[in-house]
Amino acid sequence: MPQQEPVDQWIKEIIKMSDEKMTEKQLKIVHAAVEVFAEKGYASSSTSEIAQKAGVAEGTIFRHYKTKKELLIAIVSPMMSKLLAPFVLNDFKEVLETDYPTLEDFLYAVAVNRMNFARKHLKIIKILLQEIPFQPMLQKEFKEHIGSRVFNRFTEILEHFKAKGEVVDLPTPALLRFSSTAMIGLFVTHFLVLRDSPWDEEQEIRHTIRLIMNGMAAK
Amino acid sequence: MPQQEPVDQWIKEIIKMSDEKMTEKQLKIVHAAVEVFAEKGYASSSTSEIAQKAGVAEGTIFRHYKTKKELLIAIVSPMMSKLLAPFVLNDFKEVLETDYPTLEDFLYAVAVNRMNFARKHLKIIKILLQEIPFQPMLQKEFKEHIGSRVFNRFTEILEHFKAKGEVVDLPTPALLRFSSTAMIGLFVTHFLVLRDSPWDEEQEIRHTIRLIMNGMAAK
Amino acid sequence: MPQQEPVDQWIKEIIKMSDEKMTEKQLKIVHAAVEVFAEKGYASSSTSEIAQKAGVAEGTIFRHYKTKKELLIAIVSPMMSKLLAPFVLNDFKEVLETDYPTLEDFLYAVAVNRMNFARKHLKIIKILLQEIPFQPMLQKEFKEHIGSRVFNRFTEILEHFKAKGEVVDLPTPALLRFSSTAMIGLFVTHFLVLRDSPWDEEQEIRHTIRLIMNGMAAK
Amino acid sequence: MPQQEPVDQWIKEIIKMSDEKMTEKQLKIVHAAVEVFAEKGYASSSTSEIAQKAGVAEGTIFRHYKTKKELLIAIVSPMMSKLLAPFVLNDFKEVLETDYPTLEDFLYAVAVNRMNFARKHLKIIKILLQEIPFQPMLQKEFKEHIGSRVFNRFTEILEHFKAKGEVVDLPTPALLRFSSTAMIGLFVTHFLVLRDSPWDEEQEIRHTIRLIMNGMAAK
DNA sequence: TATGAATGAGAGTTCATTCAT
DNA sequence: TATGAATGAACTCTCATTCAT
């Protein structure tokens, strides 16, 4: 049985939900906006529908967010860092080495943790994915703040295992893309494509990780 | 050296571009619409901008397409079948067996072929991916006409190799998802995420296929 | 039994249908236009719907009628004179005196004749009534060519009977309005309001005429 | 001299103008719409012209009325009930018996009252008449709510007088149509056809009522 | 003569945003 | 702080009319 707790722990320490300081109305606005954005897409959502769903006057939205786009960014931008936060943590590698007997166990713990996180924030993540191509601000944020750090972190780890002779000698970027897209593919197919199909989450994660590990194993 | 020709052949035989019977202006409209939809997203594109870019009166758009949505569907819906057409062909398996010495060669041929296709129709595919979540008609088309047939075809093939003992004994859906998302991940990262990075396509495809094959290989 | 023939006769002599010289397509256009105008009203009808219903290209309509309004006028304007033609005839009074034993018989003959005419051209008459308030050209035509002559003719007749002591001594315009609106009211209620109710036309006309005659009878 | 007051009284008690709760701009919109609809007809009126005439942004119209048609209905639908309200009142017959020495006096009082009402709301009534043929909702309202009740009320009264031997023994529907169309004819010719002619209203009403009474009198 | 693709002005309607209350 | 009436620019779409074929 893999130990889930350590992973959860260091994540919770870092991620502050920052939902504090919001008035009750503001919270209602954000909730309504998430609902509507996720259903219709940002561009096809109207502030009036959001206001109505939030039980708030149209003007109230603009007291809190100068523009509709600012509302979108306020919702979606924190999600990016939260989603990738654990991979950026300084003690990521340390946790890996001290708390988990095998790499597979560690990956399983991380996967379960992120899966639960994604489940909780599914709608916001969907909005995020939808809007990244059209919101330069989000792209910039990803590139500058998060993307590269995650990339570096993973590269580091992969090279560590390559050095140890546990991972096949292919170019690290190829390995990285292979492993991450196979993992992300699992998330996407489950949460976005096959939303209603029943599944045994533990099994599916295990299988995917095994296939990835197998694929990358030094022969 | 893999043989590309046979794959290309049966695809071209099947896919008819059906761009016939279009007036010159209609063609301009479609081209302009693809451009604008891809850049701004369907909902944020205005018919007036499309008309302007096409060098056509706005009314002309609506002579040919009753609504803006109909224009979208007309552009995007044929792409779905064209994109997945080869996987649906009846002689898919036959080609695999007769024309390629190894499975890897076959996969490489298919991958190159689809990659070239995707490169040519990148913008439309991007629009398609963006709009599937919001266009029930596209979802229905995918589910009813194409998705399930592709799924069955792949399942068939994977089980064939499983029976031969060449593929690890994990549940077929897991294998299917793993292999296809790893492959699609290659496409997506190259075409949509890392658009401008230089790369050695042949190499990348080879690596990805090797990692997939390795992952699924019976131990 | 009232004699219908003489009334019919002098009317037919006068009214020329002028549907000659129309090409087949033109006839189809007119028929379709009548249908559409009557159903949706002139302003809400589109030339494209008319063209479609007529099985004709849109441009063809404008070969025959310079504008949509010209089409309307071409349909509706002749109807006005045809509808009121008998009352304008020079030998109207003569027919009355020579061919009918009583005034009531004469009125009955005219009423039946006009009722049959109205039944045949119901839709055009409906269009005419609808458009008179908005088409100055129709108003002008009515005032200048037809209305006043009908008015004079009826005034003449009523004063003739007043002089003979058969009609009550009230102002002729009041008598005229009373008798004509009671008669027109019969038409309108039957054809426009109670379109589908069954009725005994002969009876209804007889009753109405009796009530009018009774109302105007010298005491 | 006929007593006008009682008739006026029970009507005013019933009809509530319900123009309350309207913002100043909304009132301006309604006024402008009545003006434009009456002049050009509903279908030929543009919301932009209405907005301009009302001194209001075009969008403001659609804040208050979701569609142009809703604006029409809001204007025209209450008029129908108000116009026919007195004839539907429960104490209609009572007033007739207690407050007026003769039937003629009563009819005169009602006629004057409705004439004044019509004069005040002439334009709306014109719009109502124009649009009934094209607005199923108005037709339905008329049939279900008002028309049949007025019809029954009048039938009742006419049969009452027939039983008393004061009215000729013809079918009640014929009597009803005769009397009402003669009366309505007076209104229509005065207000809609001969708009600008001078007239002695009291006289004209008296004559018309006398002719109707005369026509229906038992011999 | 007949066609129908093309037009462009203008239609009804939406909507993010402002502002007096 | 919260409201919601008001805005006006921009939207999708319609339509009478033109004109090359």
Short mmCIF file of C-alpha atoms in Angstrom, two decimals, chain C residues 18 21 30 33 55 67 104-105 122 156 200 211:
data_model
loop_
_atom_site.label_atom_id
_atom_site.label_comp_id
_atom_site.label_asym_id
_atom_site.label_seq_id
_atom_site.Cartn_x
_atom_site.Cartn_y
_atom_site.Cartn_z
CA SER C 18 -56.78 41.63 -67.78
CA LYS C 21 -50.64 39.02 -71.68
CA VAL C 30 -48.90 36.68 -58.80
CA ALA C 33 -47.63 36.63 -53.95
CA GLY C 55 -40.99 28.10 -58.49
CA THR C 67 -40.23 46.76 -56.92
CA GLU C 104 -85.48 44.07 -51.83
CA ASP C 105 -85.15 41.68 -54.72
CA LEU C 122 -61.14 36.73 -50.78
CA GLU C 156 -78.93 59.39 -55.80
CA ASP C 200 -77.28 29.59 -44.77
CA LEU C 211 -83.44 44.66 -41.12
#
